[in-house]
């Protein structure tokens, strides 16, 4: 694909998003969140891609995936007034359908189009399915890391906010005391938490902490560590022996993972 294609996609995206602005404050807030998120994910994916030494063509492809990865969010919040996929529909697949209906990608080579749609469809799955081809895997990993990096930053800031996170961003989960022991056990085993088991805001924090086990690229890991996102989320959890054990386990994992991707002199 060419730089001209990306320019066209950006202007189409701007007009598409504009269609969903209504006087409803919740919808407007949701649209503003996701438009800003998209911009940051575009920057993240370019930085990760450059850290890997990707060429111009692949960076354009990666940025297109980032631009469109949450396209479904706009219609989702407009139609259902939530970002909770379980209470509405899978926003990744909704976005793919919107792109296909608009036929915006038809000027691209079939292979590029396939990579873009595949990466978008896979971006919000708990884990990537087996059997992906090398380039499908590369772009799926790029968008998942770029997306996580931004969500973690936003979520860490929301956790530190007086009054707690915006309910729209945390699927309206109740801010009740305690947390699910099942999620703590997953974290201690070094596994991703089960999204379906999250029952309150603390569970959502644990789920986001478990993303540390699902980061693919050294750039992302280093950025997350540098910015202290996990630390900020951790600080907002209750101070219990279990949570302290989770903290120690995550710190150990992070240090080991960072050491593994730092070349020894
Ligand atoms: Fe998404």
mmCIF file of C-alpha atoms and ligand atoms in Angstrom:
data_model
loop_
_atom_site.group_PDB
_atom_site.id
_atom_site.type_symbol
_atom_site.label_atom_id
_atom_site.label_comp_id
_atom_site.label_asym_id
_atom_site.label_seq_id
_atom_site.Cartn_x
_atom_site.Cartn_y
_atom_site.Cartn_z
ATOM 1 C CA UNK A 1 0.000 0.000 0.000
ATOM 2 C CA UNK A 2 1.012 3.640 -0.442
ATOM 3 C CA UNK A 3 1.057 6.748 1.734
ATOM 4 C CA UNK A 4 -1.862 8.107 -0.374
ATOM 5 C CA UNK A 5 -4.006 5.170 0.723
ATOM 6 C CA UNK A 6 -3.389 5.968 4.388
ATOM 7 C CA UNK A 7 -4.262 9.639 3.783
ATOM 8 C CA UNK A 8 -7.555 8.584 2.234
ATOM 9 C CA UNK A 9 -8.267 6.187 5.100
ATOM 10 C CA UNK A 10 -7.619 8.925 7.658
ATOM 11 C CA UNK A 11 -10.048 11.328 6.041
ATOM 12 C CA UNK A 12 -12.683 8.592 5.623
ATOM 13 C CA UNK A 13 -12.222 7.678 9.311
ATOM 14 C CA UNK A 14 -12.739 11.298 10.413
ATOM 15 C CA UNK A 15 -15.997 11.561 8.450
ATOM 16 C CA UNK A 16 -17.153 8.144 9.684
ATOM 17 C CA UNK A 17 -16.596 9.057 13.355
ATOM 18 C CA UNK A 18 -18.327 12.399 12.887
ATOM 19 C CA UNK A 19 -21.542 10.592 11.869
ATOM 20 C CA UNK A 20 -21.947 9.243 15.393
ATOM 21 C CA UNK A 21 -21.710 12.521 17.314
ATOM 22 C CA UNK A 22 -25.068 13.201 18.932
ATOM 23 C CA UNK A 23 -26.134 15.623 21.685
ATOM 24 C CA UNK A 24 -26.127 12.657 24.128
ATOM 25 C CA UNK A 25 -23.230 13.380 26.548
ATOM 26 C CA UNK A 26 -22.425 9.701 27.183
ATOM 27 C CA UNK A 27 -22.139 8.937 23.477
ATOM 28 C CA UNK A 28 -20.080 12.079 22.857
ATOM 29 C CA UNK A 29 -17.735 11.153 25.713
ATOM 30 C CA UNK A 30 -17.415 7.603 24.386
ATOM 31 C CA UNK A 31 -16.624 8.820 20.885
ATOM 32 C CA UNK A 32 -14.047 11.305 22.167
ATOM 33 C CA UNK A 33 -12.379 8.555 24.216
ATOM 34 C CA UNK A 34 -12.126 6.191 21.292
ATOM 35 C CA UNK A 35 -11.031 8.824 18.774
ATOM 36 C CA UNK A 36 -8.209 9.882 21.128
ATOM 37 C CA UNK A 37 -7.356 6.228 21.853
ATOM 38 C CA UNK A 38 -7.102 5.525 18.113
ATOM 39 C CA UNK A 39 -4.640 8.407 17.675
ATOM 40 C CA UNK A 40 -2.420 7.133 20.473
ATOM 41 C CA UNK A 41 -2.562 3.529 19.244
ATOM 42 C CA UNK A 42 -1.450 4.762 15.798
ATOM 43 C CA UNK A 43 1.593 6.390 17.411
ATOM 44 C CA UNK A 44 2.317 3.327 19.558
ATOM 45 C CA UNK A 45 2.195 0.906 16.641
ATOM 46 C CA UNK A 46 4.629 3.040 14.630
ATOM 47 C CA UNK A 47 7.046 3.159 17.540
ATOM 48 C CA UNK A 48 6.861 -0.581 18.079
ATOM 49 C CA UNK A 49 7.174 -1.200 14.334
ATOM 50 C CA UNK A 50 10.235 1.067 14.082
ATOM 51 C CA UNK A 51 11.816 -0.686 17.059
ATOM 52 C CA UNK A 52 11.554 -3.886 15.024
ATOM 53 C CA UNK A 53 13.086 -2.247 11.939
ATOM 54 C CA UNK A 54 9.967 -2.670 9.765
ATOM 55 C CA UNK A 55 10.056 -1.082 6.309
ATOM 56 C CA UNK A 56 7.855 1.750 5.038
ATOM 57 C CA UNK A 57 5.210 -0.543 3.496
ATOM 58 C CA UNK A 58 4.750 -2.547 6.670
ATOM 59 C CA UNK A 59 4.584 0.610 8.800
ATOM 60 C CA UNK A 60 1.782 1.931 6.574
ATOM 61 C CA UNK A 61 -0.058 -1.359 6.938
ATOM 62 C CA UNK A 62 0.445 -1.313 10.707
ATOM 63 C CA UNK A 63 -0.831 2.248 11.001
ATOM 64 C CA UNK A 64 -3.914 1.377 8.942
ATOM 65 C CA UNK A 65 -4.662 -1.498 11.309
ATOM 66 C CA UNK A 66 -4.296 0.841 14.293
ATOM 67 C CA UNK A 67 -6.523 3.465 12.656
ATOM 68 C CA UNK A 68 -9.309 0.951 12.079
ATOM 69 C CA UNK A 69 -8.843 -1.493 14.967
ATOM 70 C CA UNK A 70 -11.599 0.065 17.113
ATOM 71 C CA UNK A 71 -13.833 1.263 14.304
ATOM 72 C CA UNK A 72 -16.645 -0.850 15.747
ATOM 73 C CA UNK A 73 -16.504 1.102 19.014
ATOM 74 C CA UNK A 74 -18.232 4.129 17.502
ATOM 75 C CA UNK A 75 -21.329 2.292 16.317
ATOM 76 C CA UNK A 76 -21.241 0.199 19.506
ATOM 77 C CA UNK A 77 -21.485 3.171 21.870
ATOM 78 C CA UNK A 78 -23.980 4.913 19.590
ATOM 79 C CA UNK A 79 -26.240 1.882 19.404
ATOM 80 C CA UNK A 80 -25.809 0.280 22.842
ATOM 81 C CA UNK A 81 -24.394 3.101 25.062
ATOM 82 C CA UNK A 82 -21.691 0.770 26.365
ATOM 83 C CA UNK A 83 -18.221 -0.515 25.487
ATOM 84 C CA UNK A 84 -18.990 -3.846 27.118
ATOM 85 C CA UNK A 85 -18.926 -6.441 24.320
ATOM 86 C CA UNK A 86 -20.799 -8.930 26.476
ATOM 87 C CA UNK A 87 -23.721 -6.528 26.873
ATOM 88 C CA UNK A 88 -23.689 -5.509 23.206
ATOM 89 C CA UNK A 89 -21.612 -7.234 20.539
ATOM 90 C CA UNK A 90 -18.015 -7.991 19.614
ATOM 91 C CA UNK A 91 -16.656 -4.580 18.591
ATOM 92 C CA UNK A 92 -13.797 -6.049 16.552
ATOM 93 C CA UNK A 93 -16.143 -8.011 14.284
ATOM 94 C CA UNK A 94 -18.524 -5.039 14.109
ATOM 95 C CA UNK A 95 -15.599 -2.941 12.861
ATOM 96 C CA UNK A 96 -14.665 -5.522 10.235
ATOM 97 C CA UNK A 97 -18.266 -5.537 8.971
ATOM 98 C CA UNK A 98 -18.301 -1.735 8.794
ATOM 99 C CA UNK A 99 -15.075 -1.701 6.768
ATOM 100 C CA UNK A 100 -16.395 -4.329 4.414
ATOM 101 C CA UNK A 101 -19.727 -2.544 3.975
ATOM 102 C CA UNK A 102 -17.945 0.734 3.175
ATOM 103 C CA UNK A 103 -15.615 -1.096 0.728
ATOM 104 C CA UNK A 104 -12.914 1.352 1.769
ATOM 105 C CA UNK A 105 -10.065 -1.187 1.544
ATOM 106 C CA UNK A 106 -10.889 -2.420 -1.951
ATOM 107 C CA UNK A 107 -8.111 -0.397 -3.578
ATOM 108 C CA UNK A 108 -5.492 -2.405 -1.666
ATOM 109 C CA UNK A 109 -3.925 -5.687 -2.740
ATOM 110 C CA UNK A 110 -5.961 -8.656 -1.519
ATOM 111 C CA UNK A 111 -3.107 -9.811 0.706
ATOM 112 C CA UNK A 112 -2.850 -6.445 2.498
ATOM 113 C CA UNK A 113 -6.605 -6.254 2.879
ATOM 114 C CA UNK A 114 -6.630 -9.739 4.388
ATOM 115 C CA UNK A 115 -3.884 -8.845 6.868
ATOM 116 C CA UNK A 116 -5.701 -5.700 8.000
ATOM 117 C CA UNK A 117 -9.064 -7.401 8.527
ATOM 118 C CA UNK A 118 -7.471 -10.392 10.245
ATOM 119 C CA UNK A 119 -5.467 -8.252 12.686
ATOM 120 C CA UNK A 120 -8.567 -6.222 13.557
ATOM 121 C CA UNK A 121 -10.687 -9.337 14.069
ATOM 122 C CA UNK A 122 -8.028 -10.828 16.385
ATOM 123 C CA UNK A 123 -7.136 -7.712 18.337
ATOM 124 C CA UNK A 124 -9.489 -8.233 21.279
ATOM 125 C CA UNK A 125 -9.319 -12.019 21.718
ATOM 126 C CA UNK A 126 -7.978 -13.227 25.071
ATOM 127 C CA UNK A 127 -5.262 -15.133 23.170
ATOM 128 C CA UNK A 128 -4.245 -15.552 19.534
ATOM 129 C CA UNK A 129 -5.402 -18.780 17.883
ATOM 130 C CA UNK A 130 -2.806 -21.297 16.697
ATOM 131 C CA UNK A 131 -1.983 -21.739 13.026
ATOM 132 C CA UNK A 132 -1.547 -18.101 11.982
ATOM 133 C CA UNK A 133 0.893 -17.379 9.160
ATOM 134 C CA UNK A 134 4.015 -15.351 9.996
ATOM 135 C CA UNK A 135 2.726 -12.020 8.706
ATOM 136 C CA UNK A 136 -0.716 -12.508 10.213
ATOM 137 C CA UNK A 137 1.003 -13.171 13.531
ATOM 138 C CA UNK A 138 3.272 -10.130 13.208
ATOM 139 C CA UNK A 139 0.452 -7.655 12.565
ATOM 140 C CA UNK A 140 -1.881 -9.248 15.113
ATOM 141 C CA UNK A 141 0.850 -8.941 17.732
ATOM 142 C CA UNK A 142 1.633 -5.368 16.760
ATOM 143 C CA UNK A 143 -1.919 -4.149 17.225
ATOM 144 C CA UNK A 144 -2.428 -6.113 20.437
ATOM 145 C CA UNK A 145 0.712 -4.584 21.987
ATOM 146 C CA UNK A 146 -0.022 -1.052 20.740
ATOM 147 C CA UNK A 147 -3.592 -1.291 22.035
ATOM 148 C CA UNK A 148 -2.591 -2.714 25.429
ATOM 149 C CA UNK A 149 0.058 -0.042 25.910
ATOM 150 C CA UNK A 150 -2.541 2.695 25.553
ATOM 151 C CA UNK A 151 -5.284 0.969 27.540
ATOM 152 C CA UNK A 152 -2.870 0.321 30.417
ATOM 153 C CA UNK A 153 -1.800 3.973 30.488
ATOM 154 C CA UNK A 154 -5.384 5.204 30.418
ATOM 155 C CA UNK A 155 -6.533 2.657 32.990
ATOM 156 C CA UNK A 156 -3.631 3.411 35.365
ATOM 157 C CA UNK A 157 -4.503 7.121 35.195
ATOM 158 C CA UNK A 158 -8.202 6.390 35.744
ATOM 159 C CA UNK A 159 -7.399 4.239 38.805
ATOM 160 C CA UNK A 160 -5.465 7.143 40.335
ATOM 161 C CA UNK A 161 -8.292 9.616 39.627
ATOM 162 C CA UNK A 162 -10.256 10.984 42.584
ATOM 163 C CA UNK A 163 -13.682 9.365 42.487
ATOM 164 C CA UNK A 164 -12.396 6.357 40.525
ATOM 165 C CA UNK A 165 -12.520 5.493 36.840
ATOM 166 C CA UNK A 166 -15.182 6.648 34.423
ATOM 167 C CA UNK A 167 -17.808 3.828 34.517
ATOM 168 C CA UNK A 168 -17.977 3.926 30.716
ATOM 169 C CA UNK A 169 -14.345 2.807 30.549
ATOM 170 C CA UNK A 170 -14.671 -0.035 33.030
ATOM 171 C CA UNK A 171 -17.869 -1.572 31.692
ATOM 172 C CA UNK A 172 -19.813 -0.150 34.678
ATOM 173 C CA UNK A 173 -18.309 -2.766 37.011
ATOM 174 C CA UNK A 174 -19.193 -1.977 40.652
ATOM 175 C CA UNK A 175 -16.457 -0.565 42.888
ATOM 176 C CA UNK A 176 -17.145 -3.050 45.694
ATOM 177 C CA UNK A 177 -14.598 -4.321 48.250
ATOM 178 C CA UNK A 178 -12.618 -7.507 47.666
ATOM 179 C CA UNK A 179 -11.734 -9.411 44.497
ATOM 180 C CA UNK A 180 -12.164 -12.858 42.973
ATOM 181 C CA UNK A 181 -9.652 -15.397 44.358
ATOM 182 C CA UNK A 182 -9.754 -17.158 40.957
ATOM 183 C CA UNK A 183 -8.132 -14.132 39.330
ATOM 184 C CA UNK A 184 -5.419 -13.923 42.014
ATOM 185 C CA UNK A 185 -4.636 -17.593 41.422
ATOM 186 C CA UNK A 186 -4.312 -17.015 37.657
ATOM 187 C CA UNK A 187 -1.863 -14.170 38.270
ATOM 188 C CA UNK A 188 0.213 -16.255 40.671
ATOM 189 C CA UNK A 189 0.348 -19.074 38.106
ATOM 190 C CA UNK A 190 1.606 -16.612 35.499
ATOM 191 C CA UNK A 191 -1.564 -16.834 33.427
ATOM 192 C CA UNK A 192 -3.930 -14.343 31.859
ATOM 193 C CA UNK A 193 -7.069 -13.723 33.920
ATOM 194 C CA UNK A 194 -10.398 -14.893 32.590
ATOM 195 C CA UNK A 195 -12.373 -11.876 31.390
ATOM 196 C CA UNK A 196 -15.679 -13.606 32.155
ATOM 197 C CA UNK A 197 -14.703 -13.969 35.834
ATOM 198 C CA UNK A 198 -14.392 -10.210 36.460
ATOM 199 C CA UNK A 199 -17.157 -9.105 38.794
ATOM 200 C CA UNK A 200 -16.008 -5.771 40.200
ATOM 201 C CA UNK A 201 -13.526 -2.986 39.568
ATOM 202 C CA UNK A 202 -10.741 -4.728 41.513
ATOM 203 C CA UNK A 203 -11.186 -7.767 39.274
ATOM 204 C CA UNK A 204 -10.804 -5.518 36.241
ATOM 205 C CA UNK A 205 -7.542 -4.210 37.736
ATOM 206 C CA UNK A 206 -6.305 -7.782 38.184
ATOM 207 C CA UNK A 207 -7.276 -8.603 34.607
ATOM 208 C CA UNK A 208 -5.261 -5.663 33.300
ATOM 209 C CA UNK A 209 -2.308 -6.625 35.484
ATOM 210 C CA UNK A 210 -2.353 -10.103 33.927
ATOM 211 C CA UNK A 211 -1.728 -8.534 30.504
ATOM 212 C CA UNK A 212 1.901 -8.452 31.561
ATOM 213 C CA UNK A 213 1.983 -12.116 30.502
ATOM 214 C CA UNK A 214 0.669 -11.275 27.032
ATOM 215 C CA UNK A 215 3.057 -8.566 25.837
ATOM 216 C CA UNK A 216 5.064 -9.609 22.796
ATOM 217 C CA UNK A 217 7.682 -6.962 22.003
ATOM 218 C CA UNK A 218 10.575 -5.557 24.073
ATOM 219 C CA UNK A 219 9.617 -1.977 23.171
ATOM 220 C CA UNK A 220 6.168 -2.402 24.749
ATOM 221 C CA UNK A 221 7.484 -4.116 27.840
ATOM 222 C CA UNK A 222 10.104 -1.412 28.373
ATOM 223 C CA UNK A 223 7.506 1.356 27.895
ATOM 224 C CA UNK A 224 5.099 -0.231 30.358
ATOM 225 C CA UNK A 225 7.897 -0.629 32.940
ATOM 226 C CA UNK A 226 9.234 2.900 32.365
ATOM 227 C CA UNK A 227 5.821 4.531 32.737
ATOM 228 C CA UNK A 228 4.990 2.553 35.889
ATOM 229 C CA UNK A 229 1.525 1.525 34.689
ATOM 230 C CA UNK A 230 1.465 -1.759 36.584
ATOM 231 C CA UNK A 231 2.712 -0.066 39.731
ATOM 232 C CA UNK A 232 -0.065 2.546 39.552
ATOM 233 C CA UNK A 233 -2.766 -0.101 39.100
ATOM 234 C CA UNK A 234 -1.260 -2.208 41.879
ATOM 235 C CA UNK A 235 -1.277 0.738 44.294
ATOM 236 C CA UNK A 236 -5.028 1.158 43.838
ATOM 237 C CA UNK A 237 -5.769 -2.443 44.944
ATOM 238 C CA UNK A 238 -6.416 -3.408 48.592
ATOM 239 C CA UNK A 239 -3.250 -3.995 50.612
ATOM 240 C CA UNK A 240 -3.549 -7.702 51.464
ATOM 241 C CA UNK A 241 -0.975 -10.541 51.630
ATOM 242 C CA UNK A 242 -2.465 -12.015 48.424
ATOM 243 C CA UNK A 243 -2.110 -8.758 46.504
ATOM 244 C CA UNK A 244 1.444 -8.345 47.823
ATOM 245 C CA UNK A 245 2.205 -11.862 46.529
ATOM 246 C CA UNK A 246 0.776 -10.896 43.126
ATOM 247 C CA UNK A 247 2.934 -7.761 43.144
ATOM 248 C CA UNK A 248 6.075 -9.788 43.855
ATOM 249 C CA UNK A 249 5.189 -12.315 41.121
ATOM 250 C CA UNK A 250 4.583 -9.562 38.544
ATOM 251 C CA UNK A 251 7.766 -7.699 39.459
ATOM 252 C CA UNK A 252 9.755 -10.891 39.099
ATOM 253 C CA UNK A 253 8.173 -11.624 35.719
ATOM 254 C CA UNK A 254 8.786 -8.099 34.475
ATOM 255 C CA UNK A 255 12.434 -8.084 35.546
ATOM 256 C CA UNK A 256 13.030 -11.493 33.963
ATOM 257 C CA UNK A 257 11.268 -10.546 30.732
ATOM 258 C CA UNK A 258 13.160 -7.242 30.495
ATOM 259 C CA UNK A 259 16.484 -8.974 31.149
ATOM 260 C CA UNK A 260 15.679 -11.558 28.461
ATOM 261 C CA UNK A 261 15.164 -8.850 25.835
ATOM 262 C CA UNK A 262 18.130 -6.669 26.810
ATOM 263 C CA UNK A 263 21.185 -7.684 24.805
ATOM 264 C CA UNK A 264 24.174 -8.337 27.058
ATOM 265 C CA UNK A 265 27.165 -6.094 26.206
HETATM 266 FE FE1 LIG B 1 -10.557 -2.719 20.714
#
